[in-house]
Amino acid sequence: MLHFVRRRVLRGRFLFVFFVLLCFASGGAFAQPFTAGNLAVMRVGDGVTGLISSAQPLNVVEYTTAGVATGVTVALPGTGAAPFITNSGSATSEGQMIMSAERDRLVLVGYNAAAGTANVATSASASINRIMFTINSAAAYTTPASTSTLYSGNNIRSGVASGLNYFAGGPGSGASLLNTLTTLTTPAINTRVVQIFNGQMYFSSSTGTNLGISSLGSGIPTTCCQTTALLNTPNSPSAYGFSFSPDGNTLYIADDGSGISKYVKSGATYALAYVVNATTSRSITVDYSGANPVIYATTATSTAPNAIIKITDAGAGSAATTLVAASP
């Protein structure tokens, strides 16, 4: 886990993952505050108080792809009556927000602890449960799963859903089926981001032989003990967010050391094509609808606040445009 001093003193920040809502499934007859094609970003902190290791309030904020706030904000419960969902203000590997396999829910994980609770990232999960929330297209949230045993003494980092199955990723307990407390690999692999693309589960890791993006089992597994296969060559030593194209032939990886890279399918694995942009990043989402994929990412630097950037992939070294910067 990496900790950057600059992040700890920000007034507010955009934490790691957001998703283009281009394919957000219809929510039915109810009103839909989220607009298809916009970005949903999770913000950690109240925007006023400096961030420290205590539990911080969370808001999901919508922006256009030009970086304009739409006025839609989902304030998640960090005060009042439990259940809560908060994140640490200093554990930089947390806060990944993932679209469900059906693309009908945003999935985020954290701590069932009120804002201000000290040292949540190292707390025992028996006293501070790790929890998952989902948000639908109408900006309504639910709490489908929590655990008093997994990720104890560590931070739960990401979550994804498929039907009534809810998966999580993090150190210690690795990738797990949260609602049945099933660890999917033995021994558990230190995972960062768990996602489902094209009916297959994947995860990112920077541990051992899993330096990059690996497949997990076949399809969407719900039992132990699954095999894994590292997909990218060469390794991506500090991979976080990633995105597969709809045809499965392209893989983008956000790495907080080397930046954003493009890989192309070569047999059963993916070979590095080039570094799209060297700006270090931890979260990424890609619009594949045009001739050139458009990448949206959050930056991860030790010398500047988090920012939302936009890159049109025109080849190696494509330029990045800053859309929104977090409060200094």
Short mmCIF file of C-alpha atoms in Angstrom, two decimals:
data_model
loop_
_atom_site.label_atom_id
_atom_site.label_comp_id
_atom_site.label_asym_id
_atom_site.label_seq_id
_atom_site.Cartn_x
_atom_site.Cartn_y
_atom_site.Cartn_z
CA MET A 1 0.00 0.00 0.00
CA LEU A 2 1.36 3.44 -0.91
CA HIS A 3 0.75 6.58 1.11
CA PHE A 4 1.45 10.04 -0.25
CA VAL A 5 1.77 12.98 2.13
CA ARG A 6 0.28 15.34 -0.41
CA ARG A 7 -2.92 13.29 -0.45
CA ARG A 8 -3.24 13.42 3.30
CA VAL A 9 -3.51 17.19 3.41
CA LEU A 10 -5.91 17.72 0.53
CA ARG A 11 -9.20 19.33 1.43
CA GLY A 12 -11.03 16.95 -0.83
CA ARG A 13 -10.09 14.44 -3.48
CA PHE A 14 -11.43 12.30 -6.25
CA LEU A 15 -10.61 8.83 -5.12
CA PHE A 16 -9.42 6.43 -7.74
CA VAL A 17 -12.35 5.14 -9.78
CA PHE A 18 -15.21 6.53 -11.78
CA PHE A 19 -17.25 5.08 -14.59
CA VAL A 20 -18.61 6.37 -17.85
CA LEU A 21 -22.32 5.72 -17.65
CA LEU A 22 -22.69 5.08 -21.38
CA CYS A 23 -24.15 1.63 -20.81
CA PHE A 24 -25.94 2.16 -17.50
CA ALA A 25 -28.94 -0.15 -17.84
CA SER A 26 -32.38 1.39 -17.66
CA GLY A 27 -33.75 1.58 -14.15
CA GLY A 28 -37.37 1.14 -15.20
CA ALA A 29 -40.11 3.68 -14.67
CA PHE A 30 -38.48 5.76 -11.95
CA ALA A 31 -36.63 9.00 -12.50
CA GLN A 32 -32.98 8.63 -13.40
CA PRO A 33 -30.75 11.35 -11.95
CA PHE A 34 -27.65 9.89 -13.60
CA THR A 35 -27.31 10.70 -17.29
CA ALA A 36 -26.00 8.09 -19.70
CA GLY A 37 -22.60 9.05 -21.05
CA ASN A 38 -21.51 11.05 -18.01
CA LEU A 39 -18.90 10.23 -15.37
CA ALA A 40 -19.63 9.14 -11.82
CA VAL A 41 -16.74 9.92 -9.46
CA MET A 42 -16.30 9.01 -5.82
CA ARG A 43 -15.03 11.88 -3.69
CA VAL A 44 -13.44 11.24 -0.30
CA GLY A 45 -13.61 13.88 2.41
CA ASP A 46 -15.87 16.84 3.09
CA GLY A 47 -13.87 19.24 0.90
CA VAL A 48 -12.98 21.40 3.92
CA THR A 49 -11.15 19.30 6.51
CA GLY A 50 -7.70 17.95 5.67
CA LEU A 51 -7.60 14.21 5.04
CA ILE A 52 -6.03 11.94 7.66
CA SER A 53 -6.17 8.22 8.41
CA SER A 54 -9.57 8.41 10.10
CA ALA A 55 -12.80 7.42 8.35
CA GLN A 56 -13.88 9.99 5.76
CA PRO A 57 -17.34 10.73 4.31
CA LEU A 58 -18.02 9.67 0.73
CA ASN A 59 -19.95 11.34 -2.07
CA VAL A 60 -20.55 10.09 -5.60
CA VAL A 61 -20.55 13.09 -7.93
CA GLU A 62 -21.60 13.22 -11.58
CA TYR A 63 -19.66 15.15 -14.21
CA THR A 64 -20.03 15.48 -17.93
CA THR A 65 -17.16 14.19 -20.06
CA ALA A 66 -16.10 17.83 -20.36
CA GLY A 67 -15.59 17.99 -16.58
CA VAL A 68 -18.70 20.02 -15.75
CA ALA A 69 -20.53 19.08 -12.54
CA THR A 70 -24.16 18.23 -13.29
CA GLY A 71 -25.43 18.88 -9.77
CA VAL A 72 -26.16 15.20 -9.11
CA THR A 73 -24.43 14.07 -5.92
CA VAL A 74 -25.14 10.96 -3.87
CA ALA A 75 -24.17 11.60 -0.24
CA LEU A 76 -23.44 8.24 1.36
CA PRO A 77 -24.15 7.76 5.07
CA GLY A 78 -21.19 8.65 7.28
CA THR A 79 -23.11 10.18 10.18
CA GLY A 80 -26.38 9.51 11.95
CA ALA A 81 -27.62 5.94 12.10
CA ALA A 82 -25.71 2.90 10.81
CA PRO A 83 -25.06 1.29 8.40
CA PHE A 84 -22.30 3.65 7.33
CA ILE A 85 -19.83 3.53 4.48
CA THR A 86 -16.60 5.48 4.79
CA ASN A 87 -13.02 5.21 3.54
CA SER A 88 -9.70 5.99 5.14
CA GLY A 89 -8.30 9.39 4.27
CA SER A 90 -4.77 8.05 3.79
CA ALA A 91 -5.04 4.47 2.46
CA THR A 92 -4.58 5.24 -1.21
CA SER A 93 -5.39 1.74 -2.51
CA GLU A 94 -9.02 2.06 -1.37
CA GLY A 95 -12.05 3.58 -2.99
CA GLN A 96 -12.43 1.65 -6.24
CA MET A 97 -15.96 2.02 -7.61
CA ILE A 98 -16.98 -0.63 -10.14
CA MET A 99 -19.93 -1.14 -12.48
CA SER A 100 -21.78 -4.43 -11.98
CA ALA A 101 -21.66 -7.16 -14.61
CA GLU A 102 -25.19 -6.21 -15.67
CA ARG A 103 -24.22 -2.52 -15.73
CA ASP A 104 -27.21 -1.66 -13.58
CA ARG A 105 -25.38 -0.76 -10.34
CA LEU A 106 -22.29 1.02 -9.16
CA VAL A 107 -20.53 -1.01 -6.47
CA LEU A 108 -18.34 0.47 -3.75
CA VAL A 109 -16.87 -0.85 -0.52
CA GLY A 110 -15.56 0.57 2.74
CA TYR A 111 -16.02 0.51 6.48
CA ASN A 112 -19.21 0.42 8.53
CA ALA A 113 -17.81 3.21 10.68
CA ALA A 114 -18.91 6.77 11.26
CA ALA A 115 -16.82 9.55 9.78
CA GLY A 116 -14.02 10.46 12.18
CA THR A 117 -13.44 6.91 13.44
CA ALA A 118 -9.69 6.51 13.94
CA ASN A 119 -7.40 4.14 12.01
CA VAL A 120 -10.11 2.27 10.13
CA ALA A 121 -7.75 0.72 7.58
CA THR A 122 -6.00 -1.34 10.27
CA SER A 123 -9.05 -2.03 12.43
CA ALA A 124 -10.40 -5.49 13.21
CA SER A 125 -13.34 -6.31 10.98
CA ALA A 126 -15.13 -7.88 13.97
CA SER A 127 -15.41 -4.42 15.50
CA ILE A 128 -15.62 -2.41 12.28
CA ASN A 129 -17.28 -4.49 9.60
CA ARG A 130 -16.20 -4.16 5.98
CA ILE A 131 -19.27 -3.24 3.96
CA MET A 132 -20.53 -2.96 0.38
CA PHE A 133 -23.01 -0.45 -1.03
CA THR A 134 -24.60 -0.38 -4.48
CA ILE A 135 -26.09 2.64 -6.27
CA ASN A 136 -28.57 2.30 -9.12
CA SER A 137 -29.23 4.68 -12.00
CA ALA A 138 -31.80 6.56 -9.91
CA ALA A 139 -29.05 7.31 -7.35
CA ALA A 140 -30.69 5.05 -4.75
CA TYR A 141 -28.33 2.98 -2.63
CA THR A 142 -28.59 -0.39 -0.88
CA THR A 143 -26.28 -2.40 1.42
CA PRO A 144 -26.26 -5.95 0.03
CA ALA A 145 -23.29 -7.42 1.93
CA SER A 146 -20.86 -6.96 4.80
CA THR A 147 -18.33 -9.05 6.68
CA SER A 148 -17.05 -9.26 10.26
CA THR A 149 -14.23 -11.66 9.34
CA LEU A 150 -12.70 -10.89 5.94
CA TYR A 151 -10.09 -8.12 5.49
CA SER A 152 -9.51 -7.85 9.23
CA GLY A 153 -6.55 -5.58 9.96
CA ASN A 154 -6.48 -4.64 6.27
CA ASN A 155 -8.44 -2.47 3.87
CA ILE A 156 -11.17 -3.73 1.60
CA ARG A 157 -10.35 -2.11 -1.75
CA SER A 158 -12.94 -2.87 -4.42
CA GLY A 159 -16.15 -4.71 -5.15
CA VAL A 160 -18.21 -5.91 -8.08
CA ALA A 161 -21.60 -7.59 -8.44
CA SER A 162 -23.11 -10.22 -10.70
CA GLY A 163 -26.75 -10.97 -9.98
CA LEU A 164 -27.02 -11.75 -6.27
CA ASN A 165 -23.31 -12.51 -5.98
CA TYR A 166 -21.13 -9.79 -4.49
CA PHE A 167 -17.35 -9.97 -4.80
CA ALA A 168 -14.63 -7.99 -3.08
CA GLY A 169 -10.88 -7.54 -3.32
CA GLY A 170 -8.14 -6.56 -0.93
CA PRO A 171 -5.06 -7.80 0.94
CA GLY A 172 -5.17 -10.74 3.31
CA SER A 173 -8.46 -12.20 2.17
CA GLY A 174 -7.79 -11.60 -1.53
CA ALA A 175 -10.67 -11.94 -3.97
CA SER A 176 -13.74 -13.22 -2.19
CA LEU A 177 -17.46 -13.82 -2.58
CA LEU A 178 -18.51 -11.40 0.11
CA ASN A 179 -22.05 -12.60 0.76
CA THR A 180 -20.92 -16.18 1.53
CA LEU A 181 -17.50 -15.27 3.00
CA THR A 182 -15.79 -17.50 0.43
CA THR A 183 -12.16 -16.79 -0.45
CA LEU A 184 -11.76 -17.68 -4.11
CA THR A 185 -8.06 -18.61 -4.13
CA THR A 186 -5.85 -20.54 -1.70
CA PRO A 187 -3.62 -19.01 -0.59
CA ALA A 188 -5.42 -15.70 -0.90
CA ILE A 189 -3.77 -13.37 -3.45
CA ASN A 190 -3.33 -9.73 -2.49
CA THR A 191 -5.79 -8.07 -4.87
CA ARG A 192 -6.56 -4.47 -5.72
CA VAL A 193 -9.35 -4.15 -8.29
CA VAL A 194 -11.82 -6.92 -9.10
CA GLN A 195 -13.92 -6.50 -12.24
CA ILE A 196 -16.06 -8.48 -14.66
CA PHE A 197 -15.72 -7.96 -18.40
CA ASN A 198 -17.44 -10.00 -21.10
CA GLY A 199 -18.60 -12.59 -18.58
CA GLN A 200 -15.14 -13.20 -17.08
CA MET A 201 -13.75 -12.14 -13.69
CA TYR A 202 -10.36 -10.43 -13.50
CA PHE A 203 -8.28 -8.75 -10.83
CA SER A 204 -5.25 -6.48 -10.57
CA SER A 205 -2.39 -7.15 -8.18
CA SER A 206 1.21 -6.13 -7.50
CA THR A 207 2.15 -9.24 -5.52
CA GLY A 208 4.43 -12.14 -6.41
CA THR A 209 3.83 -13.40 -9.92
CA ASN A 210 0.58 -11.45 -10.30
CA LEU A 211 2.11 -8.17 -11.47
CA GLY A 212 -0.73 -6.78 -13.52
CA ILE A 213 -4.07 -8.20 -14.59
CA SER A 214 -5.02 -11.83 -14.06
CA SER A 215 -8.06 -13.90 -14.91
CA LEU A 216 -9.75 -15.60 -11.97
CA GLY A 217 -11.18 -19.03 -12.69
CA SER A 218 -13.52 -19.51 -15.63
CA GLY A 219 -16.44 -17.13 -16.03
CA ILE A 220 -17.68 -15.78 -12.70
CA PRO A 221 -16.60 -18.27 -10.03
CA THR A 222 -18.30 -18.55 -6.64
CA THR A 223 -16.28 -21.32 -4.98
CA CYS A 224 -12.73 -21.93 -3.84
CA CYS A 225 -10.17 -22.76 -5.09
CA GLN A 226 -9.77 -21.07 -8.43
CA THR A 227 -6.72 -20.92 -10.68
CA THR A 228 -5.39 -17.58 -11.91
CA ALA A 229 -3.46 -16.60 -15.03
CA LEU A 230 -1.45 -13.40 -15.49
CA LEU A 231 -2.46 -11.88 -18.81
CA ASN A 232 -0.12 -8.97 -19.54
CA THR A 233 3.41 -9.17 -20.92
CA PRO A 234 5.58 -7.51 -19.73
CA ASN A 235 4.47 -7.10 -16.12
CA SER A 236 2.70 -4.02 -14.84
CA PRO A 237 4.32 -3.80 -11.40
CA SER A 238 1.80 -1.49 -9.73
CA ALA A 239 -1.46 -2.03 -11.62
CA TYR A 240 -4.77 -0.74 -10.31
CA GLY A 241 -7.73 -0.06 -12.60
CA PHE A 242 -8.08 -1.66 -16.02
CA SER A 243 -10.46 -1.91 -18.95
CA PHE A 244 -11.04 -4.54 -21.64
CA SER A 245 -12.58 -3.55 -24.97
CA PRO A 246 -15.96 -5.09 -25.83
CA ASP A 247 -14.31 -7.43 -28.35
CA GLY A 248 -11.71 -8.46 -25.76
CA ASN A 249 -8.77 -7.59 -28.02
CA THR A 250 -7.51 -4.55 -26.12
CA LEU A 251 -6.56 -4.09 -22.48
CA TYR A 252 -5.74 -0.75 -20.85
CA ILE A 253 -3.99 -0.74 -17.47
CA ALA A 254 -3.66 2.18 -15.05
CA ASP A 255 -0.38 1.88 -13.11
CA ASP A 256 0.66 4.30 -10.40
CA GLY A 257 4.27 3.90 -11.40
CA SER A 258 4.37 3.79 -15.20
CA GLY A 259 1.11 5.46 -16.22
CA ILE A 260 -1.55 4.17 -18.63
CA SER A 261 -0.55 1.43 -21.06
CA LYS A 262 -2.25 -0.30 -23.95
CA TYR A 263 -1.96 -4.06 -24.45
CA VAL A 264 -3.24 -6.07 -27.41
CA LYS A 265 -4.31 -9.69 -27.38
CA SER A 266 -1.71 -12.17 -28.53
CA GLY A 267 -2.92 -15.74 -28.15
CA ALA A 268 -3.96 -16.32 -24.55
CA THR A 269 -2.16 -13.22 -23.23
CA TYR A 270 -1.81 -9.52 -23.96
CA ALA A 271 1.38 -7.90 -25.27
CA LEU A 272 2.38 -4.32 -24.53
CA ALA A 273 1.69 -2.07 -27.51
CA TYR A 274 2.83 1.22 -25.97
CA VAL A 275 2.50 3.57 -23.03
CA VAL A 276 -0.44 5.79 -23.89
CA ASN A 277 0.47 8.43 -21.31
CA ALA A 278 3.02 8.41 -18.49
CA THR A 279 0.79 10.24 -16.00
CA THR A 280 0.53 7.87 -13.04
CA SER A 281 -3.03 6.74 -12.46
CA ARG A 282 -5.04 4.33 -10.36
CA SER A 283 -8.44 4.39 -12.00
CA ILE A 284 -9.55 4.23 -15.58
CA THR A 285 -12.63 3.93 -17.75
CA VAL A 286 -12.66 3.89 -21.53
CA ASP A 287 -15.18 4.94 -24.17
CA TYR A 288 -14.66 2.58 -27.13
CA SER A 289 -17.45 4.01 -29.30
CA GLY A 290 -15.28 6.18 -31.56
CA ALA A 291 -12.43 5.51 -33.96
CA ASN A 292 -9.93 6.27 -31.18
CA PRO A 293 -10.73 5.07 -27.65
CA VAL A 294 -11.16 7.90 -25.16
CA ILE A 295 -9.68 7.25 -21.75
CA TYR A 296 -10.81 8.92 -18.53
CA ALA A 297 -8.60 8.42 -15.48
CA THR A 298 -7.81 9.77 -12.05
CA THR A 299 -4.22 10.78 -11.44
CA ALA A 300 -1.98 9.46 -8.66
CA THR A 301 0.99 11.70 -8.02
CA SER A 302 2.87 12.66 -4.87
CA THR A 303 3.25 16.29 -5.92
CA ALA A 304 -0.21 17.30 -7.09
CA PRO A 305 -3.83 16.76 -6.08
CA ASN A 306 -5.92 14.05 -7.63
CA ALA A 307 -7.43 15.10 -10.93
CA ILE A 308 -9.72 13.69 -13.59
CA ILE A 309 -7.92 13.56 -16.93
CA LYS A 310 -9.01 12.74 -20.47
CA ILE A 311 -6.82 11.12 -23.13
CA THR A 312 -7.75 10.29 -26.70
CA ASP A 313 -5.61 7.30 -27.60
CA ALA A 314 -3.85 8.37 -30.78
CA GLY A 315 -0.71 6.35 -30.05
CA ALA A 316 2.26 6.39 -27.70
CA GLY A 317 2.55 9.52 -25.60
CA SER A 318 -0.98 10.77 -26.30
CA ALA A 319 -1.66 14.05 -24.52
CA ALA A 320 -3.76 14.28 -21.37
CA THR A 321 -6.21 17.07 -20.62
CA THR A 322 -7.15 17.87 -17.02
CA LEU A 323 -10.92 18.03 -16.63
CA VAL A 324 -11.28 18.53 -12.87
CA ALA A 325 -8.73 18.94 -10.08
CA ALA A 326 -9.40 18.17 -6.43
CA SER A 327 -9.25 20.94 -3.85
CA PRO A 328 -5.71 21.95 -2.82
#
